[in-house]
Amino acid sequence: MAIFTFLFLALGLCLVNEAATQKPNILLLLADDLGIGDIGCYGNTTIRTPNIDRLAREGVKLTQHIAAASVCTPSRAAFLTGRYPIRTGMAGHANGYTVLNFNAVSGGLPTNETTFAKILKEQGYSTGIIGKWHVGLNCNSRDDFCHHPLNHGFDYFYGTPLSLMNDCEVSRPSEVHNAFKNTLWFQAQVFIITVLTLIAGKKWKLISIPWKIIGISALCVSMYFMYWIVTYAFLPYWNCVVMRNFDVVEQPMDIERSAGQIVREAKAFINRNRDRPFLLLVSFLHIHTPHYTTKEFRGRSQHDLYGDNTEEMDGMIGQILESIDQGGLINNTLTYFASDHGGYLEGMDGSPHLKGSNGIYRGGKGMGGLEGGIRVPGILRWTGVLPANTEIDKPTSLMDIYTTVAKLGGGILPQDRIIDGKDLMPLLQGRVPNSDHEFMFHYCEEYLHAVRWQQTSSDTVWKIHYISPKFSPEGAGACYTSKLCACSGEMVIYHVPPLLYNLSNDLSENHPLPIDSELYNEVLQTVQKAVADHNATLNAVPQQLYKFNNLWDPRLQPCCGIFPFCWCKEENTKL
Ligand SMILES: *[C@@H]1O[C@H](CO)[C@@H](O)[C@H](O)[C@H]1NC(C)=O
Ligand SMILES: *[C@@H]1O[C@H](CO)[C@@H](O)[C@H](O)[C@H]1NC(C)=O
């Protein structure tokens, strides 16, 4: 009898091993701006997300899953490369240079970075991305596509190179460069006053600058303003663009059609590739503002457009999962669901009904190292290989997906650079008790705001805050006046001495430990040492989101007509 049990077990192990050694399909589902408190299986009782909840029941739910940044571009760059954005030049810089602002900018994910798609493609995977990209497009001309998904290891792209924006729904107030617009308005006022002063000065013969010089200067400055006025007026055409591979197929984006198109494209990609290993990243436009929601889901939830939009995304996930589950791919597909960062607390147009929830965590999108902006949902399902209905509370990162899928696909990690992501499989399968992240560094743009330390000897996660945002108006828990909180300067608090939280029992970061305790000093010293070691690994790299790399440049504008007359619409294609 015992021998039969043994044989049976051995056979079982072999089967499991076989499943694990065969290259699995990888399906990555990434939401935009979705808070951890917006989902049923993370405790929301009023938004219905049955499909995401089912993934959690059938897989592993991570409850300390951390984004590398609390805004889109840097977080996505880190996800794709497994590296802190500070290493790739994608971290952002002060004064509103936090994400890529236009399609027609030269900044983006540097061509010499290796995405997980590139690694898996070399291992024979069919690699696709459907939806939002937001890590750059061109370098020097409108069709060099240096930062395009197809130049970063994907063989198929359908979606928007930038992001969904309020500008794509014409009735909404623009959301580009809010801080910069204030600067522009200030500059315009200074300009008008200067011109008036000069004219008055000339009239009363107080100054002797020739009229010619004044005229030419005024003309130049007016052209500068014209440039911005035209740019803003044409934003829906410049920024709301849909591409299929290298072709612009919709300009401006038909936002009403986009949800259905994304599902159709994702299902078609899965069906086309069912006989070979594939990697598909579905990068949803949901639930970024303007929360455009189709009729079927509008008015259905208890949370206004925000809830409707979230439920619509869950429905889209359900439809995509059908292709996996009913297509016999379920045992051979690793499915992952996450959000690029926490929910947006400022809300759409400042409306309290249209903002996300980050549950018990403090802060949200664009708030540096505060937990609410970086702790996101993270679920992995691989039937038969990963345990079902399991929760893991150890620190993990979105960057870990890089290392995990590279390894599962049989690839090797780049050896000439630091990869910050860790292989998740040992933790997910319960082979090790802790994650490999001893320290995690929480940046806001290029400023280090906080550090987390997983001290395994005491089973405690500590968090040190060096900098945190000042809310405006004060105490509001958000930065309504500038839409995104600042990362440096007058609108942040520099904590000297730094604040220390025991994150294991103070999840909401409400009770900093007394600074005169021995414990405080011990933890602070350990973390300071880790920061110094980390700093020693950083090299100076070109700032991709800064200044001229992030200003609209007409030569780089994707356009499906003859520039500046860019408009087109793809017929409903049968996929
Ligand atoms: C997946 O694996 C389970 C358990 O081994 C098996 O019952 C099921 O039929 C498999 N499904 C498919 C589609 O292969
Ligand atoms: C569910 O999400 C909505 C929208 O973000 C939020 O208003 C509500 O407070 C959440 N409910 C819970 C129990 O977290």
Coordinates of C-alpha atoms and ligand atoms in Angstrom, one line a residue:
M1 CA 0.0 0.0 0.0
A2 CA 2.7 2.4 1.1
I3 CA 4.6 1.8 -2.2
F4 CA 1.5 2.7 -4.2
T5 CA 1.1 5.9 -2.2
F6 CA 4.7 6.7 -2.9
L7 CA 4.4 6.0 -6.6
F8 CA 1.2 8.0 -6.8
L9 CA 2.9 10.9 -5.1
A10 CA 6.0 10.7 -7.3
L11 CA 3.7 10.7 -10.4
G12 CA 1.9 13.7 -9.0
L13 CA 5.1 15.5 -8.4
C14 CA 6.3 14.8 -12.0
L15 CA 3.0 16.1 -13.4
V16 CA 3.3 19.3 -11.4
N17 CA 6.9 19.6 -12.4
E18 CA 6.0 19.1 -16.0
A19 CA 3.4 21.9 -15.8
A20 CA 6.0 24.1 -14.2
T21 CA 8.7 23.4 -16.8
Q22 CA 6.5 23.8 -19.9
K23 CA 6.6 27.4 -20.9
P24 CA 3.4 29.0 -19.6
N25 CA 1.4 31.7 -21.3
I26 CA 1.6 35.0 -19.5
L27 CA -1.5 37.2 -19.3
L28 CA -0.9 40.5 -17.5
L29 CA -3.9 42.7 -16.7
L30 CA -2.9 46.2 -15.6
A31 CA -5.5 48.7 -14.4
D32 CA -4.9 52.4 -14.5
D33 CA -5.4 54.5 -11.3
L34 CA -7.3 51.8 -9.5
G35 CA -7.2 51.9 -5.7
I36 CA -6.8 48.8 -3.6
G37 CA -10.0 49.8 -1.8
D38 CA -12.1 49.7 -5.0
I39 CA -12.2 45.9 -5.3
G40 CA -14.5 43.4 -3.7
C41 CA -11.8 40.9 -2.7
Y42 CA -9.8 43.6 -1.0
G43 CA -12.7 44.7 1.1
N44 CA -15.0 46.9 -1.0
T45 CA -18.6 45.9 -0.2
T46 CA -20.3 48.1 -2.7
I47 CA -18.4 47.9 -6.0
R48 CA -19.0 44.6 -7.7
T49 CA -15.9 43.0 -9.2
P50 CA -16.8 39.3 -9.5
N51 CA -14.2 38.5 -12.1
I52 CA -11.2 40.0 -10.2
D53 CA -12.6 38.3 -7.0
R54 CA -12.6 35.0 -8.8
L55 CA -9.0 35.4 -9.8
A56 CA -8.2 35.8 -6.1
R57 CA -10.2 32.7 -5.2
E58 CA -8.4 30.7 -7.8
G59 CA -4.9 32.1 -7.0
V60 CA -2.8 34.1 -4.7
K61 CA -3.8 37.5 -3.5
L62 CA -0.9 39.8 -2.5
T63 CA -1.7 42.3 0.2
Q64 CA 1.6 44.2 0.2
H65 CA 2.1 44.6 -3.5
I66 CA 4.0 47.9 -4.2
A67 CA 4.3 50.1 -7.2
A68 CA 7.7 51.7 -7.9
A69 CA 6.0 55.1 -8.2
S70 CA 2.6 56.7 -7.5
V71 CA 2.1 58.0 -11.0
C72 CA 1.8 56.3 -14.4
T73 CA 5.0 56.8 -16.5
P74 CA 7.6 55.9 -13.9
S75 CA 5.6 53.1 -12.5
R76 CA 5.1 51.5 -15.9
A77 CA 8.7 52.0 -16.9
A78 CA 9.7 50.1 -13.7
F79 CA 7.1 47.4 -14.4
L80 CA 8.4 46.8 -17.9
T81 CA 12.1 46.9 -17.0
G82 CA 12.2 45.5 -13.5
R83 CA 14.2 48.5 -12.5
Y84 CA 13.6 51.6 -10.3
P85 CA 12.7 54.4 -12.6
I86 CA 15.6 56.4 -11.2
R87 CA 17.9 54.0 -13.0
T88 CA 16.3 54.5 -16.4
G89 CA 15.8 58.3 -16.4
M90 CA 12.1 57.8 -16.1
A91 CA 11.6 59.0 -12.6
G92 CA 10.5 62.5 -13.4
H93 CA 11.7 65.9 -12.2
A94 CA 10.4 68.8 -10.3
N95 CA 7.8 71.4 -11.7
G96 CA 5.3 69.1 -13.3
Y97 CA 7.6 66.8 -15.2
T98 CA 6.2 63.7 -13.5
V99 CA 4.8 61.8 -16.5
L100 CA 5.1 62.1 -20.3
N101 CA 2.8 65.0 -21.3
F102 CA 2.3 64.5 -25.0
N103 CA 2.7 61.9 -27.7
A104 CA 5.0 64.3 -29.5
V105 CA 7.8 64.4 -27.0
S106 CA 11.3 62.9 -27.4
G107 CA 11.5 61.4 -23.9
G108 CA 10.7 57.8 -23.3
L109 CA 11.9 54.4 -22.2
P110 CA 15.5 54.3 -23.5
T111 CA 16.1 51.9 -26.4
N112 CA 18.9 50.1 -24.5
E113 CA 16.6 49.0 -21.7
T114 CA 15.4 45.4 -21.9
T115 CA 11.7 44.8 -21.2
F116 CA 10.4 41.4 -20.2
A117 CA 8.7 41.3 -23.6
K118 CA 12.1 41.4 -25.2
I119 CA 13.4 38.5 -23.1
L120 CA 10.3 36.4 -23.8
K121 CA 10.3 37.2 -27.5
E122 CA 13.8 35.8 -27.7
Q123 CA 12.5 32.6 -26.0
G124 CA 9.9 32.1 -28.8
Y125 CA 7.0 33.9 -27.2
S126 CA 4.4 35.8 -29.2
T127 CA 4.3 39.1 -27.4
G128 CA 1.5 41.6 -27.5
I129 CA 0.3 44.8 -25.7
I130 CA -3.2 46.1 -25.9
G131 CA -4.2 49.4 -24.4
K132 CA -2.1 52.1 -22.8
W133 CA 1.6 52.5 -23.2
H134 CA 2.7 55.9 -21.8
V135 CA 6.4 55.4 -21.9
G136 CA 7.3 57.3 -25.1
L137 CA 7.0 57.1 -28.8
N138 CA 9.6 58.9 -31.0
C139 CA 13.0 60.4 -30.6
N140 CA 13.9 62.5 -33.6
S141 CA 11.1 62.3 -36.2
R142 CA 7.4 61.4 -36.3
D143 CA 8.1 57.8 -37.5
D144 CA 11.4 56.6 -36.0
F145 CA 9.3 55.0 -33.2
C146 CA 12.4 54.6 -31.0
H147 CA 10.3 54.2 -27.8
H148 CA 7.4 52.3 -29.4
P149 CA 6.3 48.9 -28.0
L150 CA 7.4 47.2 -31.2
N151 CA 10.9 48.5 -30.5
H152 CA 10.7 47.2 -27.0
G153 CA 10.1 43.5 -27.6
F154 CA 6.4 43.4 -28.4
D155 CA 5.4 42.0 -31.8
Y156 CA 1.8 43.4 -31.6
F157 CA 0.4 46.7 -30.4
Y158 CA -3.1 48.0 -30.4
G159 CA -3.8 51.0 -28.2
T160 CA -2.8 54.5 -27.3
P161 CA 0.8 55.4 -27.0
L162 CA 0.0 57.9 -24.3
S163 CA -3.0 57.6 -21.9
L164 CA -6.7 58.2 -21.7
M165 CA -7.1 61.9 -20.8
N166 CA -9.9 64.3 -20.1
D167 CA -9.0 66.0 -23.3
C168 CA -10.2 62.9 -25.2
E169 CA -13.8 63.6 -24.1
V170 CA -14.2 67.1 -25.4
S171 CA -16.7 68.3 -22.7
R172 CA -14.1 67.8 -19.9
P173 CA -11.6 70.4 -18.7
S174 CA -8.1 69.6 -19.9
E175 CA -5.8 67.8 -17.5
V176 CA -2.5 68.3 -19.2
H177 CA 0.1 70.2 -17.4
N178 CA -2.0 71.9 -14.9
A179 CA 0.9 73.4 -13.0
F180 CA 2.4 74.5 -16.2
K181 CA -0.7 76.3 -17.3
N182 CA -0.6 78.4 -14.2
T183 CA 3.0 79.2 -15.0
L184 CA 2.0 80.2 -18.6
W185 CA -0.8 82.5 -17.3
F186 CA 1.7 84.1 -15.0
Q187 CA 4.2 84.6 -17.8
A188 CA 1.5 86.1 -20.0
Q189 CA 0.6 88.6 -17.3
V190 CA 4.3 89.6 -16.8
F191 CA 4.6 89.9 -20.6
I192 CA 1.6 92.2 -20.9
I193 CA 2.7 94.4 -18.0
T194 CA 6.2 94.6 -19.5
V195 CA 4.9 95.7 -22.9
L196 CA 2.6 98.3 -21.4
T197 CA 5.4 99.6 -19.3
L198 CA 7.7 99.9 -22.3
I199 CA 5.1 101.7 -24.3
A200 CA 4.4 104.1 -21.5
G201 CA 8.2 104.6 -21.0
K202 CA 8.7 105.4 -24.7
K203 CA 5.8 107.7 -24.8
W204 CA 7.2 109.8 -21.9
K205 CA 10.7 109.4 -23.2
L206 CA 11.9 107.6 -20.1
I207 CA 13.7 104.8 -22.0
S208 CA 15.7 104.7 -25.1
I209 CA 15.2 101.2 -26.5
P210 CA 14.3 101.5 -30.2
W211 CA 10.8 100.6 -31.2
K212 CA 12.2 98.0 -33.6
I213 CA 13.7 95.9 -30.7
I214 CA 10.6 96.2 -28.6
G215 CA 8.5 95.1 -31.6
I216 CA 10.7 92.1 -32.5
S217 CA 10.8 91.0 -28.8
A218 CA 7.1 91.3 -28.5
L219 CA 6.6 89.2 -31.7
C220 CA 8.9 86.4 -30.4
V221 CA 7.1 86.2 -27.1
S222 CA 3.7 86.3 -28.8
M223 CA 4.8 83.3 -30.9
Y224 CA 5.8 81.5 -27.8
F225 CA 2.2 81.9 -26.5
M226 CA 0.7 81.1 -29.8
Y227 CA 2.6 77.8 -29.7
W228 CA 1.0 76.9 -26.4
I229 CA -2.5 78.1 -27.4
V230 CA -2.4 76.0 -30.6
T231 CA -1.0 73.0 -28.7
Y232 CA -3.8 73.1 -26.1
A233 CA -6.5 73.7 -28.6
F234 CA -5.5 70.6 -30.6
L235 CA -4.9 68.4 -27.6
P236 CA -7.5 65.8 -28.5
Y237 CA -5.9 65.4 -31.9
W238 CA -2.3 65.4 -30.6
N239 CA -2.8 63.2 -27.6
C240 CA -5.8 61.0 -28.1
V241 CA -4.4 58.7 -30.7
V242 CA -5.0 55.0 -31.3
M243 CA -2.3 53.0 -33.1
R244 CA -2.2 49.5 -34.5
N245 CA 1.4 48.5 -34.6
F246 CA 3.1 51.5 -36.3
D247 CA 0.0 52.9 -37.9
V248 CA -2.2 55.6 -36.5
V249 CA -5.7 54.2 -37.0
E250 CA -7.9 56.6 -35.0
Q251 CA -7.3 60.2 -34.4
P252 CA -8.8 61.5 -32.2
M253 CA -9.6 58.4 -30.3
D254 CA -13.2 57.3 -30.4
I255 CA -13.6 56.9 -26.7
E256 CA -17.0 55.3 -26.9
R257 CA -15.6 52.4 -28.9
S258 CA -12.4 51.9 -27.0
A259 CA -13.6 49.4 -24.3
G260 CA -15.1 47.0 -26.8
Q261 CA -12.1 47.3 -29.1
I262 CA -9.7 46.4 -26.3
V263 CA -11.7 43.3 -25.3
R264 CA -12.0 42.2 -29.0
E265 CA -8.3 42.7 -29.6
A266 CA -7.3 40.8 -26.5
K267 CA -9.5 37.9 -27.3
A268 CA -8.3 37.8 -30.9
F269 CA -4.7 37.9 -29.7
I270 CA -5.3 34.9 -27.4
N271 CA -7.1 33.0 -30.1
R272 CA -4.4 33.6 -32.7
N273 CA -1.7 32.4 -30.4
R274 CA -3.3 29.4 -28.6
D275 CA -0.8 27.0 -30.1
R276 CA 2.4 28.7 -28.9
P277 CA 3.4 30.4 -25.7
F278 CA 2.3 34.0 -25.6
L279 CA 2.7 37.0 -23.4
L280 CA -0.2 39.5 -23.5
L281 CA -0.2 42.7 -21.5
V282 CA -3.7 44.2 -21.4
S283 CA -3.1 47.7 -20.1
F284 CA -6.6 49.1 -19.5
L285 CA -7.5 52.7 -20.1
H286 CA -9.9 52.2 -17.2
I287 CA -10.3 53.7 -14.6
H288 CA -8.4 56.8 -15.6
T289 CA -10.5 60.0 -15.9
P290 CA -12.8 60.9 -17.7
H291 CA -14.4 57.5 -16.6
Y292 CA -16.1 57.2 -19.9
T293 CA -18.4 54.2 -19.5
T294 CA -20.6 52.4 -22.1
K295 CA -24.4 52.3 -21.8
E296 CA -24.4 48.8 -20.5
F297 CA -22.6 49.8 -17.3
R298 CA -23.6 53.4 -16.9
G299 CA -25.7 54.1 -13.8
R300 CA -25.3 50.5 -12.5
S301 CA -23.1 50.9 -9.5
Q302 CA -23.6 52.7 -6.2
H303 CA -20.6 55.0 -6.8
D304 CA -21.5 57.2 -9.7
L305 CA -19.4 57.1 -12.9
Y306 CA -16.3 55.9 -10.9
G307 CA -18.0 52.8 -9.7
D308 CA -19.6 52.2 -13.1
N309 CA -16.2 52.4 -14.8
T310 CA -14.6 50.0 -12.3
E311 CA -17.4 47.5 -12.8
E312 CA -17.1 47.9 -16.6
M313 CA -13.4 47.1 -16.4
D314 CA -14.2 44.0 -14.2
G315 CA -16.6 42.9 -16.9
M316 CA -13.9 43.3 -19.6
I317 CA -11.6 41.1 -17.5
G318 CA -14.4 38.5 -17.3
Q319 CA -14.6 38.5 -21.1
I320 CA -10.9 38.2 -21.6
L321 CA -10.6 35.4 -19.0
E322 CA -13.3 33.5 -21.0
S323 CA -10.8 33.1 -23.8
I324 CA -8.3 31.5 -21.4
D325 CA -10.8 29.4 -19.3
Q326 CA -13.0 28.1 -22.0
G327 CA -10.1 27.8 -24.5
G328 CA -8.4 25.0 -22.4
L329 CA -5.5 27.3 -21.5
I330 CA -6.3 27.7 -17.8
N331 CA -3.7 25.2 -16.5
N332 CA -1.0 26.6 -18.7
T333 CA -1.5 30.4 -18.2
L334 CA -0.2 32.6 -15.5
T335 CA -2.7 35.4 -15.1
Y336 CA -1.8 38.5 -13.2
F337 CA -3.9 41.5 -12.2
A338 CA -2.6 44.8 -10.7
S339 CA -3.0 48.5 -10.8
D340 CA -0.2 50.8 -11.9
H341 CA -0.5 52.8 -8.6
G342 CA -3.1 53.9 -6.1
G343 CA -6.4 55.6 -6.6
Y344 CA -6.7 59.3 -7.4
L345 CA -8.0 61.2 -4.3
E346 CA -8.3 64.6 -5.9
G347 CA -11.1 63.1 -8.0
M348 CA -12.5 64.2 -11.4
D349 CA -13.1 67.9 -11.5
G350 CA -12.8 67.9 -7.7
S351 CA -16.0 65.9 -7.3
P352 CA -16.1 63.8 -4.2
H353 CA -18.1 61.1 -5.9
L354 CA -15.6 60.5 -8.6
K355 CA -12.5 59.5 -6.7
G356 CA -10.9 56.2 -5.9
S357 CA -10.5 54.4 -2.6
N358 CA -7.3 53.2 -1.2
G359 CA -9.0 51.5 1.7
I360 CA -7.3 52.0 5.1
Y361 CA -4.1 53.3 3.5
R362 CA -3.2 56.9 3.7
G363 CA -2.6 59.0 0.5
G364 CA -3.1 58.2 -3.1
K365 CA -1.9 58.8 -6.7
G366 CA 0.8 61.3 -6.9
M367 CA 1.6 61.3 -3.2
G368 CA 5.1 60.0 -3.1
G369 CA 5.8 57.3 -0.6
L370 CA 2.5 57.3 1.2
E371 CA 1.1 53.8 1.3
G372 CA -2.2 54.6 -0.5
G373 CA -0.4 55.7 -3.7
I374 CA 1.8 52.7 -4.0
R375 CA 0.1 49.7 -2.3
V376 CA -2.0 48.2 -5.1
P377 CA -4.0 45.1 -5.7
G378 CA -1.8 42.2 -7.0
I379 CA -3.3 38.8 -7.8
L380 CA -1.6 35.8 -9.5
R381 CA -3.4 32.7 -10.7
W382 CA -1.9 29.7 -12.3
T383 CA -4.2 26.7 -11.7
G384 CA -2.4 23.6 -10.6
V385 CA 0.9 25.4 -10.0
L386 CA 0.1 28.2 -7.6
P387 CA -2.1 27.5 -4.5
A388 CA -5.7 28.7 -4.7
N389 CA -7.5 31.1 -2.3
T390 CA -4.3 32.1 -0.6
E391 CA -3.2 35.5 0.8
I392 CA 0.4 36.6 1.2
D393 CA 1.3 39.7 3.1
K394 CA 5.0 40.0 2.4
P395 CA 6.4 43.0 0.6
T396 CA 6.4 42.4 -3.2
S397 CA 6.7 44.7 -6.1
L398 CA 5.2 45.2 -9.6
M399 CA 8.9 45.0 -10.7
D400 CA 8.9 41.3 -9.6
I401 CA 6.8 40.4 -12.5
Y402 CA 9.8 41.1 -14.7
T403 CA 12.1 38.6 -13.0
T404 CA 9.3 36.0 -12.5
V405 CA 8.1 35.9 -16.1
A406 CA 11.6 36.1 -17.6
K407 CA 12.5 33.0 -15.6
L408 CA 9.3 31.1 -16.3
G409 CA 9.9 31.7 -20.0
G410 CA 13.4 30.3 -19.9
G411 CA 15.1 33.6 -20.4
I412 CA 18.1 35.1 -18.6
L413 CA 18.1 38.5 -16.9
P414 CA 20.4 41.2 -18.3
Q415 CA 23.7 40.8 -16.6
D416 CA 25.1 44.3 -17.2
R417 CA 22.7 46.2 -15.0
I418 CA 20.9 46.0 -11.8
I419 CA 17.5 44.4 -11.9
D420 CA 15.4 45.3 -8.8
G421 CA 12.6 42.8 -9.3
K422 CA 12.7 39.4 -7.6
D423 CA 11.4 36.0 -8.6
L424 CA 8.0 35.6 -7.0
M425 CA 7.6 31.8 -7.6
P426 CA 9.2 30.6 -4.4
L427 CA 7.1 32.9 -2.2
L428 CA 3.9 32.2 -4.2
Q429 CA 4.4 28.5 -4.0
G430 CA 5.1 28.6 -0.2
R431 CA 8.6 27.4 -0.6
V432 CA 10.1 30.3 1.3
P433 CA 8.5 32.3 4.2
N434 CA 9.6 35.8 3.2
S435 CA 10.0 37.8 0.0
D436 CA 13.4 38.7 -1.2
H437 CA 12.9 42.4 -0.7
E438 CA 14.8 43.4 2.4
F439 CA 14.5 47.1 1.5
M440 CA 12.3 49.0 -0.9
F441 CA 12.8 52.6 -1.9
H442 CA 9.8 54.8 -2.5
Y443 CA 10.5 57.7 -4.8
C444 CA 8.5 60.7 -5.8
E445 CA 10.0 61.9 -9.1
E446 CA 13.8 61.7 -8.4
Y447 CA 13.4 62.4 -4.6
L448 CA 13.5 59.5 -2.2
H449 CA 10.4 60.0 0.0
A450 CA 10.3 56.8 2.0
V451 CA 12.0 53.4 2.6
R452 CA 10.5 50.1 3.7
W453 CA 12.5 47.5 5.6
Q454 CA 11.3 43.9 6.0
Q455 CA 13.1 42.8 9.1
T456 CA 12.7 39.1 9.0
S457 CA 14.2 38.4 12.4
S458 CA 11.3 40.2 14.1
D459 CA 8.7 39.6 11.3
T460 CA 8.2 43.4 11.1
V461 CA 8.0 45.8 8.2
W462 CA 9.3 49.2 9.1
K463 CA 8.8 52.4 7.0
I464 CA 10.8 55.6 7.3
H465 CA 9.4 58.8 5.7
Y466 CA 11.9 61.5 4.8
I467 CA 9.5 63.6 2.8
S468 CA 5.8 63.7 2.4
P469 CA 3.3 66.0 0.6
K470 CA 1.6 69.0 2.2
F471 CA -2.0 68.7 1.5
S472 CA -3.8 71.7 0.1
P473 CA -6.1 72.9 1.4
E474 CA -4.4 71.8 4.6
G475 CA -5.8 68.7 6.1
A476 CA -7.8 67.7 3.0
G477 CA -5.9 64.5 2.5
A478 CA -5.3 65.6 -1.1
C479 CA -3.9 68.4 -3.2
Y480 CA -6.9 69.9 -4.9
T481 CA -5.2 73.1 -6.0
S482 CA -2.6 71.5 -8.2
K483 CA -4.2 68.2 -9.0
L484 CA -1.1 66.2 -8.2
C485 CA 0.9 66.8 -5.0
A486 CA 4.4 68.1 -5.4
C487 CA 7.5 65.9 -4.7
S488 CA 9.8 68.7 -3.6
G489 CA 10.0 72.3 -2.7
E490 CA 7.6 74.3 -0.6
M491 CA 4.6 72.0 -1.0
V492 CA 6.2 69.1 0.8
I493 CA 7.3 68.5 4.4
Y494 CA 10.9 67.5 5.0
H495 CA 10.9 65.3 8.0
V496 CA 14.0 66.1 10.1
P497 CA 14.4 63.8 11.9
P498 CA 12.6 61.2 9.7
L499 CA 9.3 59.6 10.7
L500 CA 9.3 55.9 11.6
Y501 CA 6.2 53.7 11.4
N502 CA 5.8 50.1 12.3
L503 CA 3.8 49.1 9.2
S504 CA 3.0 45.7 10.5
N505 CA 0.6 47.1 13.1
D506 CA 0.1 50.6 11.9
L507 CA -1.1 50.1 8.3
S508 CA -2.5 53.6 8.1
E509 CA 0.8 55.3 9.0
N510 CA -0.9 57.2 11.8
H511 CA 1.5 56.7 14.8
P512 CA 5.1 57.5 14.2
L513 CA 7.4 56.0 16.8
P514 CA 9.0 58.2 19.4
I515 CA 12.3 59.5 18.1
D516 CA 14.2 59.2 21.3
S517 CA 13.8 55.4 21.6
E518 CA 16.6 53.0 21.1
L519 CA 14.5 51.1 18.6
Y520 CA 14.0 54.3 16.5
N521 CA 17.8 54.8 16.3
E522 CA 18.5 51.2 15.5
V523 CA 16.0 51.1 12.6
L524 CA 17.0 54.5 11.3
Q525 CA 20.7 53.5 11.2
T526 CA 20.0 50.2 9.4
V527 CA 17.8 52.1 6.8
Q528 CA 20.4 54.9 6.4
K529 CA 23.0 52.3 5.6
A530 CA 20.7 50.7 3.1
V531 CA 20.0 54.1 1.4
A532 CA 23.8 54.8 1.2
D533 CA 24.3 51.3 -0.4
H534 CA 21.4 52.0 -2.8
N535 CA 22.7 55.4 -3.7
A536 CA 26.1 53.9 -4.5
T537 CA 24.4 51.8 -7.2
L538 CA 22.8 54.8 -9.0
N539 CA 24.4 56.3 -12.1
A540 CA 23.6 59.6 -13.8
V541 CA 21.3 59.0 -16.7
P542 CA 19.6 61.3 -19.2
Q543 CA 16.4 62.7 -17.7
Q544 CA 13.7 61.4 -20.0
L545 CA 10.7 63.4 -18.6
Y546 CA 12.5 66.7 -18.2
K547 CA 12.4 70.0 -20.1
F548 CA 12.9 69.6 -23.9
N549 CA 12.4 65.8 -23.7
N550 CA 8.9 66.5 -22.4
L551 CA 7.7 69.5 -24.5
W552 CA 5.4 69.2 -27.5
D553 CA 7.5 69.1 -30.7
P554 CA 5.5 69.2 -34.0
R555 CA 8.2 67.2 -35.8
L556 CA 7.3 64.2 -33.5
Q557 CA 3.6 64.4 -33.8
P558 CA 2.0 61.1 -34.9
C559 CA -0.5 62.0 -37.6
C560 CA -2.7 60.0 -39.9
G561 CA -3.2 62.8 -42.4
I562 CA -1.0 65.6 -43.6
F563 CA 0.2 67.4 -40.5
P564 CA -1.5 69.4 -39.0
F565 CA -4.6 67.9 -40.5
C566 CA -4.7 64.7 -38.6
W567 CA -7.9 62.8 -38.4
C568 CA -9.0 59.3 -39.3
K569 CA -11.1 56.4 -38.1
E570 CA -10.6 52.7 -38.6
E571 CA -13.6 50.8 -39.9
N572 CA -14.8 48.1 -37.5
T573 CA -12.4 45.4 -38.4
K574 CA -13.3 41.8 -38.1
L575 CA -10.6 40.2 -36.0
Ligands
LIG1 C1 -6.7 21.5 -15.6 O1 -6.2 20.7 -14.5 C2 -7.2 20.1 -13.7 C3 -6.5 19.3 -12.6 O2 -5.4 18.6 -13.0 C4 -8.0 19.1 -14.6 O3 -9.1 18.6 -13.9 C5 -8.6 20.0 -15.8 O4 -9.3 19.1 -16.6 C6 -7.5 20.7 -16.5 N1 -8.2 21.6 -17.5 C7 -7.8 21.7 -18.7 C8 -8.5 22.6 -19.6 O5 -6.8 21.1 -19.1
LIG2 C1 -15.7 51.2 -2.3 O1 -15.3 52.1 -3.4 C2 -15.9 53.3 -3.4 C3 -15.4 54.1 -4.6 O2 -14.0 54.2 -4.5 C4 -15.7 54.0 -2.1 O3 -16.4 55.3 -2.1 C5 -16.2 53.2 -0.9 O4 -15.9 53.8 0.3 C6 -15.5 51.8 -1.0 N1 -16.1 51.0 0.1 C7 -15.3 50.4 1.0 C8 -16.0 49.5 2.0 O5 -14.1 50.5 1.0

